[in-house]
mmCIF file of C-alpha atoms in Angstrom:
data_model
loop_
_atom_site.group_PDB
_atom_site.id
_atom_site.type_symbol
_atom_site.label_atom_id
_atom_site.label_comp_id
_atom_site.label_asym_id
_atom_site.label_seq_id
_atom_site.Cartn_x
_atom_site.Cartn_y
_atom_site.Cartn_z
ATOM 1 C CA UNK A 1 -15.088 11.737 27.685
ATOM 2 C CA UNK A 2 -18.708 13.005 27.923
ATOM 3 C CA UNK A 3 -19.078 15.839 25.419
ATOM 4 C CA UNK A 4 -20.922 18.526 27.380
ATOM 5 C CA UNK A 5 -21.382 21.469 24.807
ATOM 6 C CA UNK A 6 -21.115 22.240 21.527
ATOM 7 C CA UNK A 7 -18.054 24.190 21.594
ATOM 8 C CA UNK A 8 -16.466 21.310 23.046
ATOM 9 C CA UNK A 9 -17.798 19.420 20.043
ATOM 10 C CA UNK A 10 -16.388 21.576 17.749
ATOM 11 C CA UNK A 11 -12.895 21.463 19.567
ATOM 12 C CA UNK A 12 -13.539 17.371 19.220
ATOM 13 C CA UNK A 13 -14.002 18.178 15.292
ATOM 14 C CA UNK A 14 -10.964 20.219 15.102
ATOM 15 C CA UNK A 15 -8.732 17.174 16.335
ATOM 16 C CA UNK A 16 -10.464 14.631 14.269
ATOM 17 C CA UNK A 17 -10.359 16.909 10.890
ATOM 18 C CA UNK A 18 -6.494 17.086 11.935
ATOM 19 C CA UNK A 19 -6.104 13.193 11.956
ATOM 20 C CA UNK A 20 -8.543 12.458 9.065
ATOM 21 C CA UNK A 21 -6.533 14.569 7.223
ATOM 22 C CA UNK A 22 -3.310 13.335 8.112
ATOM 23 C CA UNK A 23 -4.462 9.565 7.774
ATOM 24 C CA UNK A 24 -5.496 10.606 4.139
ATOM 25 C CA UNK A 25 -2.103 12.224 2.931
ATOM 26 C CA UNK A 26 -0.423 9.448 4.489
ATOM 27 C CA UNK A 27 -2.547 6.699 2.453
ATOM 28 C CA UNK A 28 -1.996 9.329 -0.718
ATOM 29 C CA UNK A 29 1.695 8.735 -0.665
ATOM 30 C CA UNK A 30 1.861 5.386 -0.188
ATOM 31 C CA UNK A 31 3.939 4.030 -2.774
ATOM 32 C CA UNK A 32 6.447 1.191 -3.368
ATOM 33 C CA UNK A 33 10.140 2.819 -2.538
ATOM 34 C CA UNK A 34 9.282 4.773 0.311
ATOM 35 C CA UNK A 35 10.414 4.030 3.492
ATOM 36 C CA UNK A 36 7.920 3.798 6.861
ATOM 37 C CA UNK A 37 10.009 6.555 8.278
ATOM 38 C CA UNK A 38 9.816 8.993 5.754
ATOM 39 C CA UNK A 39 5.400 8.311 5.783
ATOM 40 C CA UNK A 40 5.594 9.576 9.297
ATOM 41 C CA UNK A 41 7.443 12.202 8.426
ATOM 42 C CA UNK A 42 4.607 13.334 6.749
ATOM 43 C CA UNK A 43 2.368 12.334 9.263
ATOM 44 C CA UNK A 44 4.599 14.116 11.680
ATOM 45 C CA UNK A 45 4.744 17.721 9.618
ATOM 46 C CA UNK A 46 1.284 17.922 8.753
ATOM 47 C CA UNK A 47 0.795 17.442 12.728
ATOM 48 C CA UNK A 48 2.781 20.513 13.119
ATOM 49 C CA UNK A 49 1.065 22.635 11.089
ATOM 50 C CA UNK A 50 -1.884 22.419 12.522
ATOM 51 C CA UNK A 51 -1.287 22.806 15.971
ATOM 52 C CA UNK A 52 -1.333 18.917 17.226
ATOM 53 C CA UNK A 53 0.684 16.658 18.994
ATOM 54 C CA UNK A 54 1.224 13.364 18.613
ATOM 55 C CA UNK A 55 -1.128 10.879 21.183
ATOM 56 C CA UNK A 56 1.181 7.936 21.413
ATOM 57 C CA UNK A 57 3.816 9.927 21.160
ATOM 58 C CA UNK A 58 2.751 12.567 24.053
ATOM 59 C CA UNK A 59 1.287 9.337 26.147
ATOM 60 C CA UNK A 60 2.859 6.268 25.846
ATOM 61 C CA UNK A 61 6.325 8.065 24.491
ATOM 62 C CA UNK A 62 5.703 5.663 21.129
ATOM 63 C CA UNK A 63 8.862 5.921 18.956
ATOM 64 C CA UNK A 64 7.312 7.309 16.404
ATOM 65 C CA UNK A 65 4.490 10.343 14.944
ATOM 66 C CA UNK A 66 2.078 7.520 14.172
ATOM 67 C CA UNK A 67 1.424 3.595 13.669
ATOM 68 C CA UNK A 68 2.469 1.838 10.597
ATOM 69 C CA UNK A 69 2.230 -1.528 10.327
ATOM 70 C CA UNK A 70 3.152 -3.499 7.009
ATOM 71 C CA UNK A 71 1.650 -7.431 6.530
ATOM 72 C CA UNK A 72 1.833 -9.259 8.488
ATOM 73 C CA UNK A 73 1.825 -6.917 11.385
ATOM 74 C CA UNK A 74 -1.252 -5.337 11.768
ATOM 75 C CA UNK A 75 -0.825 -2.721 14.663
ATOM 76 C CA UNK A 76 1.648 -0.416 16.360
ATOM 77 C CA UNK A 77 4.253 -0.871 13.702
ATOM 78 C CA UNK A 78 7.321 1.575 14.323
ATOM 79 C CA UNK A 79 8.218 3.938 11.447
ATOM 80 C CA UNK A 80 11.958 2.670 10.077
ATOM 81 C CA UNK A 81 13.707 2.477 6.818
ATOM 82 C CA UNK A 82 11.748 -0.450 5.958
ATOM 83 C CA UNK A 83 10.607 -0.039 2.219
ATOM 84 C CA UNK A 84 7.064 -0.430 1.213
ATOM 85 C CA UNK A 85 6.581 -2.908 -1.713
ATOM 86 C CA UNK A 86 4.289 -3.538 -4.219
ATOM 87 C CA UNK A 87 1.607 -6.163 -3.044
ATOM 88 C CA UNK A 88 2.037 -4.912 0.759
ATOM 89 C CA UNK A 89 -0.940 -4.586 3.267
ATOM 90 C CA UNK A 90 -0.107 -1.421 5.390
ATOM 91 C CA UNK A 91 -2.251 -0.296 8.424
ATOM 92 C CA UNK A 92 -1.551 3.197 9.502
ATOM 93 C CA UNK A 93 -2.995 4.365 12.707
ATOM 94 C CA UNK A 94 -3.335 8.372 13.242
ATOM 95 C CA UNK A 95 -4.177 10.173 16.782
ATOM 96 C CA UNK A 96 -3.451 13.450 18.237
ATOM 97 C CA UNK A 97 -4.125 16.104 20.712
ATOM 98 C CA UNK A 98 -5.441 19.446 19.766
ATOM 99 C CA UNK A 99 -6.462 22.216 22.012
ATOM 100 C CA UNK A 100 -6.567 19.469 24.773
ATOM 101 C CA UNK A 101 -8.904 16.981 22.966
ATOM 102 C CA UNK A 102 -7.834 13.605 21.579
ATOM 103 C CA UNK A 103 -8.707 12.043 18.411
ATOM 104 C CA UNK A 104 -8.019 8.482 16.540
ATOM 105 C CA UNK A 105 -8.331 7.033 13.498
ATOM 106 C CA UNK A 106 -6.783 4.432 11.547
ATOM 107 C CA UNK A 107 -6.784 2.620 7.932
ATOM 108 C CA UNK A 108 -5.997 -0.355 6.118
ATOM 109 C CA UNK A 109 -4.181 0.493 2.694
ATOM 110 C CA UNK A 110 -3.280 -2.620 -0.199
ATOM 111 C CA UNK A 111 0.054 -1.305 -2.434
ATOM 112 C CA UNK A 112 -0.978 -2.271 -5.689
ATOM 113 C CA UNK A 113 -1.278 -4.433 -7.251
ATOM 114 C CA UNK A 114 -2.791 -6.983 -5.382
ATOM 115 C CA UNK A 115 -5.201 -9.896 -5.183
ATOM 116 C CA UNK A 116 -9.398 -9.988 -5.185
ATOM 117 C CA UNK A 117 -8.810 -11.757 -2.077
ATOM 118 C CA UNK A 118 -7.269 -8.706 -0.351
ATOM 119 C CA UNK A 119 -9.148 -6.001 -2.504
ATOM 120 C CA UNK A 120 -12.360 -7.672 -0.761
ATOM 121 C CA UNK A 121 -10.896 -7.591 3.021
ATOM 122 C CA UNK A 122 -9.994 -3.813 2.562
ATOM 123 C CA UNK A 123 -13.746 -3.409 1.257
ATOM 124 C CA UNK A 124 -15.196 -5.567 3.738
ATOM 125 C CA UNK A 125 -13.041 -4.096 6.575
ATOM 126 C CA UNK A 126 -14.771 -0.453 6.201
ATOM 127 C CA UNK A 127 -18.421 -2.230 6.198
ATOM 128 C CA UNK A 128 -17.314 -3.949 9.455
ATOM 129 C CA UNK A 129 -16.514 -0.158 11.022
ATOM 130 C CA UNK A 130 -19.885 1.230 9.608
ATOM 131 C CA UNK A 131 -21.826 -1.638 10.709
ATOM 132 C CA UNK A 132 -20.673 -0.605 14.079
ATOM 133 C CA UNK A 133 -20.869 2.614 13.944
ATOM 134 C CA UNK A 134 -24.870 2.336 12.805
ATOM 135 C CA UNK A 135 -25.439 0.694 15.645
ATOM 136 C CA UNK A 136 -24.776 3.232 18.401
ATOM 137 C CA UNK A 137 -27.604 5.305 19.623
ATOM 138 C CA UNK A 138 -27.708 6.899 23.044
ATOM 139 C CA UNK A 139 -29.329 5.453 25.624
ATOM 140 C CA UNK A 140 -28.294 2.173 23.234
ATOM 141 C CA UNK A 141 -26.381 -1.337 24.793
ATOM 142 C CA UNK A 142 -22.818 -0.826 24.013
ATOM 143 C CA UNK A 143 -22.850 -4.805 23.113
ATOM 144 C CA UNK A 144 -24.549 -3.368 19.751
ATOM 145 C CA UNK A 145 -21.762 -2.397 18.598
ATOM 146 C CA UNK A 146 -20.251 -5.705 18.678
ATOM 147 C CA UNK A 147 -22.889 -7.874 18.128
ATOM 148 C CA UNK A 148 -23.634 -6.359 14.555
ATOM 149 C CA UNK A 149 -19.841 -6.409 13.628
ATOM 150 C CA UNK A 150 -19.719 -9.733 14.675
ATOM 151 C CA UNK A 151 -23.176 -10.454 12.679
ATOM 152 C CA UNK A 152 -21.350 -8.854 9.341
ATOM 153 C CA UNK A 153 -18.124 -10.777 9.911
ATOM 154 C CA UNK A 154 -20.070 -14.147 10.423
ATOM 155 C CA UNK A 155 -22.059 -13.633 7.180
ATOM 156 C CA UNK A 156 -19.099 -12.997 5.048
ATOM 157 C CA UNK A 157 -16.632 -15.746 6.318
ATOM 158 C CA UNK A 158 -14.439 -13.436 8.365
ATOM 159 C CA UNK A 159 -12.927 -14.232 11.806
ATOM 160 C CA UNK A 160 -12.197 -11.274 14.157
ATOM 161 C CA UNK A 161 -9.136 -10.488 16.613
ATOM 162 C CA UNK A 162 -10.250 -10.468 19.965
ATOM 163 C CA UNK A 163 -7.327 -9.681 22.264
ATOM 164 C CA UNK A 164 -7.561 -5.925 20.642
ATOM 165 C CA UNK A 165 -10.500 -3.723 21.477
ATOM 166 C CA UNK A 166 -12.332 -0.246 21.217
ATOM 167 C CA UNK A 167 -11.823 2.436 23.497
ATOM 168 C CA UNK A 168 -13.186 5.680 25.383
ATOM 169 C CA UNK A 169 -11.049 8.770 24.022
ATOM 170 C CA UNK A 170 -11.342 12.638 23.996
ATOM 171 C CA UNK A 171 -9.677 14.049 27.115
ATOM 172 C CA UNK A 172 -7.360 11.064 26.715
ATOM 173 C CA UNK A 173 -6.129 8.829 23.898
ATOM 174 C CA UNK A 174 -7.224 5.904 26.124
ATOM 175 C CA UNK A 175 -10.168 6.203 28.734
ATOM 176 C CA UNK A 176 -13.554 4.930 30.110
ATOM 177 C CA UNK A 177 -15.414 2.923 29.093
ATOM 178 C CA UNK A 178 -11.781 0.776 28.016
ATOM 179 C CA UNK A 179 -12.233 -2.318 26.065
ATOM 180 C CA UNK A 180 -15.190 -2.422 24.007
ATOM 181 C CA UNK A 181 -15.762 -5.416 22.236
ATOM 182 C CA UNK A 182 -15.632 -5.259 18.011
ATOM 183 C CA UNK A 183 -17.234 -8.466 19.016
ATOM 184 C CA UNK A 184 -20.083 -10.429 20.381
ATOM 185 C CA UNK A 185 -19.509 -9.989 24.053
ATOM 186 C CA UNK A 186 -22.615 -12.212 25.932
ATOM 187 C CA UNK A 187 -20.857 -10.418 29.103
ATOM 188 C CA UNK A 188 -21.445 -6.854 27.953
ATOM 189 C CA UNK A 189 -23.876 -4.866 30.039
ATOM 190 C CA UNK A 190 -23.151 -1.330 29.998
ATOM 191 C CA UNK A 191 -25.121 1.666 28.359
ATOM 192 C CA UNK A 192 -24.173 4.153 26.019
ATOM 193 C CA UNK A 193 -24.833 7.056 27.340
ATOM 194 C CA UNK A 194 -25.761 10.975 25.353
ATOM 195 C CA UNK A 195 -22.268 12.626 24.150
ATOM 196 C CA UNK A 196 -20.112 9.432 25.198
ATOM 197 C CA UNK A 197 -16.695 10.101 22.786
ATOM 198 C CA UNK A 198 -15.551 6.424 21.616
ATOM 199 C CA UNK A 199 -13.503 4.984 18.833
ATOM 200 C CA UNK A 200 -14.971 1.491 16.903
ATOM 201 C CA UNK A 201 -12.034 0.187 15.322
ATOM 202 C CA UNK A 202 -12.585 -4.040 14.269
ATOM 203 C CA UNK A 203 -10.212 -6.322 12.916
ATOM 204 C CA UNK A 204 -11.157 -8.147 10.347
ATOM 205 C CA UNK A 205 -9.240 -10.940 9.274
ATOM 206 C CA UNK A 206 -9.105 -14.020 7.139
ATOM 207 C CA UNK A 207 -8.453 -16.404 10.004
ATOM 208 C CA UNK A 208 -6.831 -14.861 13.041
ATOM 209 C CA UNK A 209 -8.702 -14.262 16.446
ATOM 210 C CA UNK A 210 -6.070 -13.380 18.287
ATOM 211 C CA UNK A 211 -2.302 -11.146 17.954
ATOM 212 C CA UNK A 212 1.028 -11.415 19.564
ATOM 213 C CA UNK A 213 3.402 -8.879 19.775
ATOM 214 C CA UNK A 214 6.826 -9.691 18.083
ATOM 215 C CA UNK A 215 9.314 -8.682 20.524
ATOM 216 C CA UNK A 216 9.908 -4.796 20.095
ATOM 217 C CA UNK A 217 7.895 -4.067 22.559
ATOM 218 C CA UNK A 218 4.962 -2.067 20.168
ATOM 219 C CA UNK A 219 4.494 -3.993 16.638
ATOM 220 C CA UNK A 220 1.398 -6.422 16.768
ATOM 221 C CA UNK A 221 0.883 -9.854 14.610
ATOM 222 C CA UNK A 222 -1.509 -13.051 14.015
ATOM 223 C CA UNK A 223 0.749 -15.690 15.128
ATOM 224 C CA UNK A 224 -0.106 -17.554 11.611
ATOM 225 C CA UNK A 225 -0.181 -14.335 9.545
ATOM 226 C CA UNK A 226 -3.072 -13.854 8.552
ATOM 227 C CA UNK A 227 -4.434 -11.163 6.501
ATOM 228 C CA UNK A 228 -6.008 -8.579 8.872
ATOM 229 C CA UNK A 229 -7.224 -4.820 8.498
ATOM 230 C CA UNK A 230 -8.287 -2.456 10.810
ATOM 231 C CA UNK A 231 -10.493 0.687 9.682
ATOM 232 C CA UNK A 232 -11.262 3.187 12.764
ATOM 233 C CA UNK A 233 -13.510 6.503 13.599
ATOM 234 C CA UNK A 234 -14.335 8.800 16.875
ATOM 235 C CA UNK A 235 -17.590 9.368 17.028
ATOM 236 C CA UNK A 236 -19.844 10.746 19.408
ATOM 237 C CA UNK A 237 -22.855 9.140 20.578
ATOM 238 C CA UNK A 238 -26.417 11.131 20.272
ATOM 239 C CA UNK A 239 -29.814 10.198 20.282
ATOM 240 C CA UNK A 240 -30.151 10.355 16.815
ATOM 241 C CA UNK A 241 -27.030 8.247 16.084
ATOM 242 C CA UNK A 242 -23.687 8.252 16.220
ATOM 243 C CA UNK A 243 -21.950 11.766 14.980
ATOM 244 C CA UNK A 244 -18.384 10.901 13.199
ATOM 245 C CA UNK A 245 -15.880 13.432 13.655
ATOM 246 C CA UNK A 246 -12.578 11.869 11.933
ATOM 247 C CA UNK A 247 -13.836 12.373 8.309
ATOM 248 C CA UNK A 248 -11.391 14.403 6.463
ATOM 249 C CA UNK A 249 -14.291 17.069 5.331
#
């Protein structure tokens, strides 16, 4: 999606307040006991109540309100009566559809308590997303994006999965430009172009470049696995940077 004006901005902040929000709740009441089901209940009633509808839910007919993923899975986990523990790495991925526009975001979550190890991957997994996201400018090479998470991963000893990518969203959960490299992609050559609506969304992981799905269809895994975390905005691109509209204020 191109945004063209600013009310359509503003209907673009509505959707990613909505999914901020939820994403934060959901992270709140993470706690050993409860189940992945009841989290998306949450997920699923605070949807509700503010007017939004499920993405995966309204486009791919995803068996669930939202994406939660305990270790060693790492995306497109489907909500059950599977209990979180203590020590568990959970990804929980949040988009909707408000008022027509799409929004996604998503974020890595370590149960206490837990090791310096993983502390440091959750930490290092949101520096990966902003180093990203300061690298989009309009008018800017979309292989910026990228190239500087790769340049952050490379300096601190991380590998990245590279069989899952960035996206176009808005109008649509999924859209053009599809598959944008969290990587350093030599083959990369298109622009990014004023009021472009994308996601950035790396994994960062401490060894796997690549993820299978298990055999349910959805749920996503490093064959070895390998600690991974995925932190993820929408943002739109202007020329004086990139404006982030899944923060929860």
């Amino acid at each position: 999606m191109t945004i063209g004006s600013e009310e359509e901005l503003e209907k673009l902040k509505v959707a990613g307040r909505v999914v901020a929000r939820t994403l934060a709740a959901m992270g709140k009441a993470l706690e050993p006991g409860i189940t992945t089901r009841e989290l998306d209940q949450l997920g699923r009633r605070m949807l509700e109540e503010a007017g939004a509808r499920s993405a995966p839910e309204l486009t791919y007919s995803f068996p669930g309100a939202t994406c939660i993923s305990i270790g060693p899975d790492v995306a497109h986990g489907i909500p059950d009566d599977r209990k979180v523990a203590a020590g568990d790495l959970i990804n929980i991925d949040v988009s909707a559809e408000v008022d027509g526009f799409f929004a996604d975001t998503g974020a890595s979550f370590a149960v206490p308590p837990t090791t310096p190890k993983v502390e440091r991957l959750c930490r290092d997994g949101r520096r990966a997303l902003w180093s990203g996201i300061r690298a989009v400018r309009a008018g800017g090479e979309l292989a910026a994006v990228g190239r500087s998470i790769q340049q952050f991963a490379d300096r601190n000893g991380y590998t990245l999965v590279r069989n899952l990518a960035s996206h176009g969203v808005g109008s649509a959960l999924h859209e053009e430009p599809t598959e944008i490299a969290t990587w350093h992609d030599k083959s990369e050559r298109r622009r990014i172009h004023d009021g472009l609506v994308f996601t950035i969304e790396p994994f960062l992981s401490l060894g796997a470049d690549w993820v299978e799905e298990t055999g349910d269809g959805w749920t996503l895994r490093p064959p070895a696995g390998q600690p991974t975390v995925q932190y993820e905005h929408t943002l739109v691109a202007t020329p004086r940077g990139p404006v982030v509209v899944t923060l929860a204020d």
